[in-house]
XYZ file of C-alpha atoms in Angstrom:
557
model
C -32.564 -27.444 39.053
C -30.697 -30.700 39.717
C -31.425 -32.419 43.020
C -28.353 -32.949 45.210
C -28.225 -35.981 47.462
C -25.840 -38.021 49.593
C -22.843 -39.193 47.568
C -23.160 -42.674 46.025
C -20.532 -44.956 44.512
C -21.217 -48.057 42.404
C -18.265 -50.287 41.473
C -17.917 -53.526 39.554
C -17.212 -56.486 41.819
C -13.533 -57.272 42.052
C -12.407 -53.749 41.114
C -11.434 -51.392 43.897
C -11.315 -47.613 43.829
C -8.764 -45.700 45.833
C -10.463 -44.250 48.944
C -8.944 -40.883 48.053
C -10.704 -40.986 44.690
C -14.225 -42.316 45.248
C -16.309 -41.492 42.192
C -19.533 -39.830 43.260
C -22.545 -38.676 41.306
C -24.261 -35.601 42.670
C -27.822 -36.158 41.463
C -30.144 -39.001 42.369
C -31.016 -39.910 38.770
C -27.426 -40.784 37.722
C -25.354 -43.860 38.525
C -21.669 -44.612 38.023
C -19.608 -47.784 37.956
C -16.033 -48.698 37.132
C -16.003 -51.129 34.205
C -12.267 -51.868 34.136
C -8.767 -50.653 34.884
C -6.400 -50.292 31.942
C -3.037 -52.068 31.692
C -0.284 -50.355 33.668
C 2.853 -51.761 32.029
C 5.683 -49.245 31.844
C 4.763 -45.571 31.555
C 1.674 -45.907 29.403
C -1.227 -43.639 30.332
C -4.523 -43.150 28.479
C -4.943 -39.897 26.552
C -8.008 -40.567 24.382
C -11.279 -42.463 24.723
C -13.404 -42.572 21.559
C -16.306 -44.569 20.167
C -16.083 -46.422 16.855
C -19.589 -46.122 15.377
C -18.997 -48.992 12.967
C -18.141 -51.583 15.649
C -20.146 -49.945 18.464
C -17.124 -50.327 20.762
C -14.747 -47.999 22.613
C -11.082 -47.412 21.816
C -8.396 -46.056 24.148
C -5.159 -44.422 22.968
C -2.158 -44.664 25.314
C 0.791 -42.276 25.549
C 3.137 -45.088 24.535
C 1.285 -45.772 21.277
C -0.900 -48.735 22.141
C -4.532 -48.594 21.035
C -6.914 -50.793 23.019
C -10.448 -51.839 22.120
C -13.018 -52.148 24.912
C -15.932 -54.515 24.286
C -18.696 -55.802 26.569
C -18.630 -59.419 27.648
C -21.615 -61.594 26.882
C -23.275 -60.626 30.154
C -23.178 -56.971 29.107
C -22.110 -55.877 32.583
C -18.395 -56.631 32.465
C -15.979 -55.519 29.778
C -12.898 -56.862 28.022
C -9.912 -54.797 26.910
C -7.701 -55.969 24.046
C -4.600 -54.456 22.474
C -5.288 -53.811 18.791
C -2.416 -51.645 17.516
C 0.991 -50.388 18.653
C 3.648 -47.925 17.515
C 5.003 -50.705 15.286
C 1.766 -50.402 13.293
C 1.401 -46.631 13.028
C 4.923 -45.257 13.622
C 3.873 -42.193 15.676
C 6.108 -41.702 18.709
C 3.894 -39.146 20.493
C 0.290 -39.997 19.576
C -2.336 -37.700 21.082
C -5.426 -37.555 18.827
C -7.794 -40.332 17.749
C -11.094 -40.336 15.843
C -13.177 -42.712 13.697
C -15.417 -41.930 10.754
C -18.858 -43.499 10.323
C -17.406 -46.437 8.363
C -14.847 -47.268 11.060
C -11.769 -45.749 9.386
C -9.323 -44.741 12.129
C -7.369 -41.471 12.126
C -4.400 -41.069 14.503
C -2.606 -37.778 15.152
C 0.673 -37.022 16.880
C 4.284 -35.930 16.529
C 7.696 -37.402 15.875
C 10.439 -35.347 17.548
C 13.892 -34.823 16.105
C 17.196 -34.696 17.982
C 17.711 -30.975 17.350
C 14.763 -29.493 19.288
C 12.412 -29.931 16.344
C 9.312 -31.945 15.629
C 7.054 -33.029 12.775
C 3.280 -33.431 12.990
C 1.939 -36.719 11.622
C -1.589 -37.922 10.789
C -2.157 -41.581 9.889
C -5.207 -43.258 8.381
C -6.003 -46.923 9.137
C -8.538 -48.582 6.855
C -10.069 -51.982 7.605
C -8.857 -54.616 5.148
C -11.741 -57.031 5.575
C -9.242 -59.694 6.607
C -10.798 -60.181 10.023
C -9.678 -59.460 13.570
C -9.526 -55.703 12.958
C -6.706 -55.919 10.373
C -5.991 -52.484 8.905
C -3.875 -50.865 6.229
C -1.994 -47.822 7.582
C -1.237 -44.890 5.285
C 0.081 -41.366 5.872
C -2.604 -38.750 5.414
C -0.492 -35.733 6.436
C 2.889 -34.668 7.727
C 4.187 -31.189 8.437
C 7.390 -29.442 7.713
C 9.788 -29.409 10.644
C 9.100 -26.811 13.320
C 10.958 -25.876 16.477
C 10.197 -26.921 20.037
C 10.814 -24.798 23.120
C 11.820 -27.853 25.197
C 9.614 -26.650 28.069
C 6.330 -27.850 29.539
C 4.631 -25.678 26.925
C 5.396 -27.753 23.824
C 1.786 -28.772 23.271
C 2.390 -30.201 19.783
C -0.538 -31.628 17.769
C -3.217 -33.319 19.850
C -6.929 -32.486 19.382
C -8.530 -34.204 16.359
C -12.151 -34.149 15.157
C -13.951 -35.175 11.978
C -16.788 -33.168 10.427
C -20.310 -34.630 10.603
C -20.221 -35.362 6.863
C -16.878 -37.174 7.236
C -15.163 -34.976 4.654
C -12.873 -32.804 6.805
C -10.476 -33.320 9.710
C -9.832 -30.534 12.220
C -6.484 -30.516 14.045
C -5.386 -28.601 17.120
C -1.737 -27.629 16.919
C -0.946 -26.206 20.346
C 1.423 -23.423 21.288
C 5.142 -23.790 22.086
C 4.967 -21.133 24.809
C 2.961 -20.427 27.937
C 1.944 -16.888 26.958
C 4.055 -15.860 23.973
C 7.460 -15.610 25.655
C 10.703 -16.214 23.721
C 12.375 -19.639 23.578
C 15.225 -20.357 21.203
C 14.992 -16.884 19.739
C 11.333 -17.151 18.697
C 7.871 -17.057 20.204
C 5.454 -19.130 18.092
C 5.942 -20.937 14.795
C 3.713 -20.845 11.717
C 2.321 -24.264 12.650
C 1.708 -23.590 16.359
C -1.248 -22.043 18.231
C -3.679 -22.743 15.357
C -6.593 -24.939 14.316
C -5.858 -26.638 11.000
C -8.176 -28.445 8.625
C -7.462 -30.950 5.884
C -9.564 -33.250 3.682
C -10.152 -36.612 5.366
C -9.145 -38.299 2.108
C -5.743 -36.569 1.940
C -2.711 -38.741 1.210
C 0.924 -37.716 1.777
C -0.108 -34.085 2.253
C 2.699 -31.858 3.599
C 1.727 -28.739 5.569
C 4.181 -25.824 5.441
C 5.539 -24.151 8.572
C 4.369 -20.804 7.240
C 1.230 -19.063 8.522
C 0.438 -17.183 5.325
C 1.042 -20.247 3.149
C -1.326 -22.248 5.362
C -3.916 -19.504 5.014
C -3.524 -19.231 1.228
C -3.731 -23.007 0.733
C -6.905 -23.265 2.845
C -5.419 -25.340 5.676
C -5.595 -22.612 8.338
C -9.033 -22.690 9.971
C -8.499 -20.467 13.039
C -5.591 -18.941 14.953
C -4.777 -17.435 18.314
C -5.602 -20.739 20.022
C -3.205 -21.703 22.812
C -4.151 -25.363 23.197
C -7.616 -26.606 22.238
C -6.986 -30.157 23.391
C -10.600 -31.229 22.790
C -12.735 -30.430 19.753
C -16.359 -31.518 19.269
C -19.262 -30.719 16.977
C -22.497 -29.618 18.614
C -25.771 -31.143 17.355
C -26.362 -27.986 15.257
C -23.039 -28.458 13.421
C -21.019 -25.776 15.231
C -17.437 -26.709 16.154
C -16.513 -26.046 19.792
C -13.224 -26.496 21.619
C -11.884 -26.433 25.175
C -8.860 -24.177 25.688
C -6.209 -24.718 28.354
C -4.792 -21.438 29.675
C -1.298 -20.935 31.080
C 0.293 -20.745 34.519
C -1.248 -17.385 35.494
C -4.677 -17.395 37.132
C -6.372 -16.584 33.810
C -9.736 -18.129 32.974
C -9.793 -21.182 30.730
C -12.024 -21.154 27.705
C -14.725 -22.872 25.709
C -14.755 -21.379 22.215
C -17.082 -21.503 19.254
C -14.465 -22.117 16.557
C -15.135 -20.474 13.211
C -13.176 -20.132 10.004
C -10.944 -17.085 9.867
C -11.429 -16.096 13.520
C -8.571 -15.172 15.839
C -9.014 -16.162 19.497
C -6.453 -13.792 20.960
C -3.455 -15.861 22.034
C -0.920 -14.730 23.129
C -2.310 -11.202 23.607
C -5.527 -12.276 25.306
C -6.167 -15.328 27.525
C -9.621 -15.810 29.024
C -10.733 -12.390 30.255
C -7.140 -11.162 30.702
C -4.669 -9.213 28.639
C -1.211 -10.791 28.743
C 0.647 -8.473 31.168
C 4.015 -8.671 29.410
C 2.544 -6.335 26.807
C 2.794 -3.584 29.422
C 5.999 -1.778 30.358
C 6.835 -1.588 33.157
C 5.756 -5.060 34.359
C 6.968 -6.757 37.538
C 5.669 -10.316 38.022
C 6.364 -10.056 41.755
C 3.502 -7.540 41.890
C 1.155 -9.587 39.692
C -1.497 -11.293 41.886
C -2.228 -13.751 39.037
C 1.299 -15.245 39.237
C 2.153 -17.884 41.819
C 5.434 -16.796 43.476
C 7.568 -19.720 42.288
C 6.163 -19.522 38.743
C 8.679 -16.839 37.741
C 11.713 -18.784 38.938
C 11.269 -22.284 37.528
C 11.505 -21.837 33.784
C 14.091 -19.681 32.025
C 13.542 -18.096 28.620
C 15.831 -16.012 26.418
C 14.583 -12.773 27.983
C 14.963 -13.792 31.622
C 12.407 -15.415 33.892
C 9.390 -16.636 31.954
C 7.143 -14.091 33.650
C 9.147 -10.933 33.137
C 9.093 -7.519 31.597
C 9.229 -7.958 27.839
C 9.629 -4.686 25.912
C 9.854 -6.575 22.596
C 6.479 -8.276 23.028
C 4.798 -7.734 19.633
C 1.718 -5.604 19.104
C -1.558 -7.395 18.250
C -2.034 -8.025 14.515
C -3.332 -4.934 12.771
C -6.971 -4.937 11.757
C -7.819 -8.129 13.649
C -10.675 -8.279 16.138
C -10.232 -11.048 18.677
C -13.110 -13.475 19.274
C -13.792 -13.881 22.979
C -14.657 -17.079 24.819
C -18.170 -18.281 25.660
C -19.492 -16.712 28.875
C -20.256 -19.026 31.824
C -23.057 -17.888 34.150
C -22.484 -20.745 36.608
C -23.411 -22.035 39.054
C -20.221 -24.120 38.786
C -16.745 -23.742 37.326
C -16.945 -19.936 37.542
C -14.536 -18.809 40.265
C -12.072 -16.130 39.212
C -9.475 -13.618 40.412
C -10.012 -9.880 40.081
C -7.194 -7.496 38.990
C -6.835 -6.511 42.643
C -6.139 -10.151 43.542
C -9.476 -10.886 45.234
C -11.219 -14.226 44.639
C -14.819 -14.159 43.436
C -17.595 -16.530 42.342
C -19.224 -15.071 39.233
C -22.697 -16.571 39.619
C -22.849 -15.596 43.290
C -22.395 -12.016 42.139
C -24.771 -12.203 39.177
C -22.037 -11.954 36.567
C -20.149 -14.313 34.225
C -16.619 -15.234 33.182
C -15.078 -16.405 29.954
C -15.338 -19.425 30.504
C -14.017 -21.564 33.402
C -12.042 -21.211 36.612
C -8.338 -21.024 35.782
C -6.234 -24.213 35.977
C -9.232 -26.564 35.690
C -7.768 -28.007 32.437
C -11.083 -28.567 30.592
C -11.070 -31.838 28.640
C -13.335 -34.588 27.326
C -15.896 -32.388 25.564
C -18.818 -34.448 24.262
C -22.498 -33.959 23.392
C -25.779 -35.811 23.729
C -25.984 -35.268 19.991
C -28.977 -37.547 19.416
C -30.985 -36.147 22.366
C -31.200 -39.606 23.935
C -31.019 -38.351 27.527
C -34.065 -37.251 29.468
C -34.383 -33.751 30.877
C -32.520 -31.900 32.309
C -29.620 -33.509 30.394
C -31.164 -33.771 26.945
C -29.044 -32.377 24.112
C -26.444 -30.803 26.395
C -22.639 -30.872 26.374
C -20.500 -32.588 29.018
C -16.934 -31.776 30.006
C -14.260 -33.076 32.378
C -11.816 -31.103 34.473
C -8.413 -32.740 34.874
C -6.821 -30.799 37.732
C -6.909 -31.611 41.442
C -8.707 -28.835 43.331
C -6.259 -29.233 46.230
C -3.238 -28.686 43.972
C -0.955 -25.643 43.896
C -2.653 -23.943 40.948
C -6.392 -24.668 41.070
C -6.262 -24.562 44.860
C -5.146 -20.919 44.661
C -8.540 -20.048 43.189
C -10.606 -22.104 45.617
C -11.735 -24.228 42.704
C -12.744 -27.868 42.602
C -11.679 -30.191 39.823
C -11.358 -33.796 38.661
C -15.077 -33.681 37.927
C -17.768 -33.865 35.248
C -19.702 -30.728 34.295
C -22.883 -30.446 32.235
C -22.842 -27.425 29.922
C -26.236 -25.999 29.001
C -25.367 -23.954 25.904
C -27.645 -21.179 24.701
C -27.086 -19.632 21.272
C -28.365 -16.239 20.201
C -27.439 -13.667 17.583
C -24.604 -12.573 19.856
C -23.095 -16.053 20.142
C -23.205 -18.568 22.966
C -23.545 -18.428 26.727
C -23.550 -21.460 28.990
C -24.602 -22.628 32.412
C -22.206 -25.153 33.984
C -23.464 -27.681 36.557
C -21.293 -30.229 38.364
C -22.604 -33.801 37.977
C -19.866 -36.098 39.317
C -16.629 -35.811 41.305
C -13.855 -37.996 42.657
C -12.035 -38.951 39.461
C -8.255 -39.219 39.288
C -7.176 -36.822 36.519
C -10.001 -37.651 34.084
C -8.708 -36.969 30.597
C -11.359 -37.967 28.067
C -14.986 -39.016 27.669
C -17.054 -40.693 24.968
C -20.744 -41.328 24.354
C -21.857 -44.844 23.394
C -25.306 -46.443 23.487
C -26.787 -43.716 25.631
C -24.088 -43.903 28.298
C -21.170 -41.596 29.014
C -17.754 -43.216 29.542
C -14.815 -41.536 31.297
C -11.163 -42.575 31.345
C -8.562 -41.473 33.903
C -4.973 -40.471 33.214
C -4.040 -40.933 36.875
C -2.175 -43.931 38.259
C -5.401 -45.914 38.719
C -6.226 -45.694 34.946
C -9.904 -46.433 35.520
C -12.667 -46.458 32.922
C -16.117 -45.528 34.230
C -19.642 -45.798 32.878
C -22.191 -43.136 33.826
C -25.829 -44.002 33.255
C -28.213 -41.133 32.539
C -32.014 -41.314 32.509
C -33.195 -41.806 28.942
C -35.870 -39.897 27.099
C -39.152 -41.800 27.023
C -40.580 -41.806 23.505
C -43.558 -44.006 22.681
C -45.107 -42.157 19.747
C -44.812 -38.858 17.905
C -42.239 -36.337 19.176
C -43.205 -32.918 17.865
C -40.032 -31.195 19.116
C -37.690 -32.637 16.482
C -37.775 -31.767 12.750
C -38.886 -34.504 10.375
C -36.518 -35.974 7.763
C -37.172 -35.795 4.038
C -37.206 -39.617 3.797
C -38.295 -42.374 6.159
C -35.272 -43.256 8.279
C -34.339 -45.942 10.799
C -32.206 -45.017 13.806
C -29.921 -47.322 15.788
C -31.961 -49.196 18.393
C -31.176 -48.530 22.024
C -29.729 -50.249 23.940
C -27.514 -52.137 21.527
C -26.104 -54.695 22.365
C -28.989 -55.861 24.579
C -30.054 -59.020 26.389
C -33.830 -59.073 25.946
C -35.415 -55.656 25.515
C -34.541 -52.745 23.270
C -36.340 -49.824 21.636
C -36.518 -49.350 17.879
C -36.684 -45.715 16.758
C -37.564 -44.459 13.293
C -38.963 -41.335 11.624
C -41.649 -40.836 8.981
C -41.958 -37.556 7.036
C -45.633 -38.247 6.186
C -48.335 -40.904 6.840
C -47.433 -44.239 5.255
C -47.506 -48.028 5.568
C -44.678 -49.361 7.720
C -43.126 -52.790 8.166
C -40.444 -53.617 10.750
C -38.936 -57.061 10.158
C -36.055 -58.861 11.909
C -33.764 -61.270 10.029
C -31.038 -63.536 11.377
C -27.443 -63.651 10.136
C -28.409 -66.073 7.334
C -31.070 -63.735 6.013
C -34.029 -65.700 7.396
C -37.026 -63.737 8.665
C -37.425 -64.438 12.393
C -39.842 -61.781 13.636
C -42.314 -59.225 12.242
C -42.318 -56.369 14.719
C -44.795 -54.117 12.953
C -47.025 -54.117 9.862
C -49.383 -51.145 9.880
C -49.964 -47.555 8.729
C -48.652 -44.689 10.896
C -48.776 -40.914 10.943
C -45.805 -38.673 10.280
C -43.465 -38.274 13.236
C -40.704 -39.799 15.293
C -41.678 -43.243 16.563
C -40.330 -45.667 19.146
C -41.390 -49.326 19.305
C -40.313 -51.753 22.055
C -38.799 -55.056 20.912
C -38.557 -58.221 22.996
C -35.853 -60.675 21.868
C -37.084 -63.536 24.079
C -36.721 -66.786 22.179
C -33.928 -65.500 19.933
C -30.408 -66.896 20.284
C -27.423 -64.674 20.997
C -25.937 -63.090 17.904
C -26.308 -60.421 15.245
C -29.676 -59.670 13.665
C -30.700 -57.319 10.884
C -33.662 -54.993 11.376
C -35.377 -53.662 8.248
C -37.724 -50.690 7.979
C -39.796 -51.073 4.797
C -41.825 -48.121 3.459
C -42.654 -46.689 0.054
C -39.406 -44.722 0.380
C -37.423 -47.964 0.295
C -35.646 -50.178 2.815
C -33.450 -49.044 5.724
C -31.367 -51.563 7.687
C -29.662 -51.569 11.072
C -27.798 -54.282 12.961
C -28.993 -55.444 16.380
C -26.761 -57.454 18.734
C -28.342 -59.839 21.243
C -25.956 -60.806 24.089
C -26.733 -62.605 27.338
């Protein structure tokens, strides 16, 4: 169990946090600090924060198309932010998804709207040219056929983007055009909406049809019945998971294990609820899940957007819906019963699928390399965007604008999770990224802060029997990196063998022999002291009978 203590706030000198939004960690082994505030020119707001594994830096995507790179200053404590690309480079008017592959190739996803209530999904690839200063060549990987917008708040468009661990496949969330399957412009959903798509990462000028069966036949349809999986992430075991934003009723919001060919129920099923417009008669004024003004502020073709809907289609024949992951608490598990009563699932020894309604779960990320110490090791982490005092989340007595740890447990029946609140006080946190054993959070709110959360790290000094051994000797990225003086070198040996660890400078000159001995099979960690070495890039080589592995180390002071 995590130890709660008096709230603590750590900020970088010269940067002030709004008193109404004081970031607070809730356990005594975490710390948090604000590393910078993003530019606030015009209407630009951050929507994505991702790590580029090739440069070991962070990138932020803004609503207005700018892409900023965040790098540490020489001291390592303060950070610089620099504009790298704009809409003039990539040509996407509504960018919303960003990801890098292991080699640093950038993929950018979004939409370009037409003047006739239509839109086109666009995916661009940006490859480094080698010309210096992050110069890239931009090409079109994918566009879609035109599809229709509802021109409501519920045009989610294309936003979530993730790349497979092997770098071969891109997964795309194409959100719904409705809140819960109501009619706008004579239709409910389009062939390209409310689905998870997949395409080869090497695709060029691919055009996806606005036809569900054609997408299925051509292999581009991965899953359907997904309202808006804004965040997608691969778990350490290779499973793809996604956070699902529910609609304006008090339905639970979801975390789903996304699998090929599965249908996740939208619009017939949302969270643990059946969409009530399937039932006749239905009167939203008598629906305790509907906020009173939510059936008077958005007009559809059939009347108010919560209304009786006798033409609501039947569920697809022969399809079994896949339900969301169950949350057993203790946090993020408040819900409304059909009678209208408010309950806390874990207080009653039950579970919900998955989170308190209106939390807007975002920023899903994993400690994929098991760098963190217990009780955080190997777990998932997730943000909640919504203010707990707002009209919607406040109706459920929920708290939001926080960071949750998700302890996922997989069995033959699927996943369950335990959610624990770790930090609060953000201002609409919208995305998170893991880099060098730290978790970074960016805010969409007017402050536009970027925060660094330090977790305790796993202490490894010799063999770790809990992790499987590789087939070949392998060298991991040292941590921390960049570093001022001390870092830890980690590597794995599948069997006993002679080992050399040698450090070379940028000119290829040997500057330090770290190790020259014989070691047993296992996962090893060796401390390295860079005292006496100048700032700069160094190359670390692991030499065994299996060959030579190389990693780059960056000394900054």
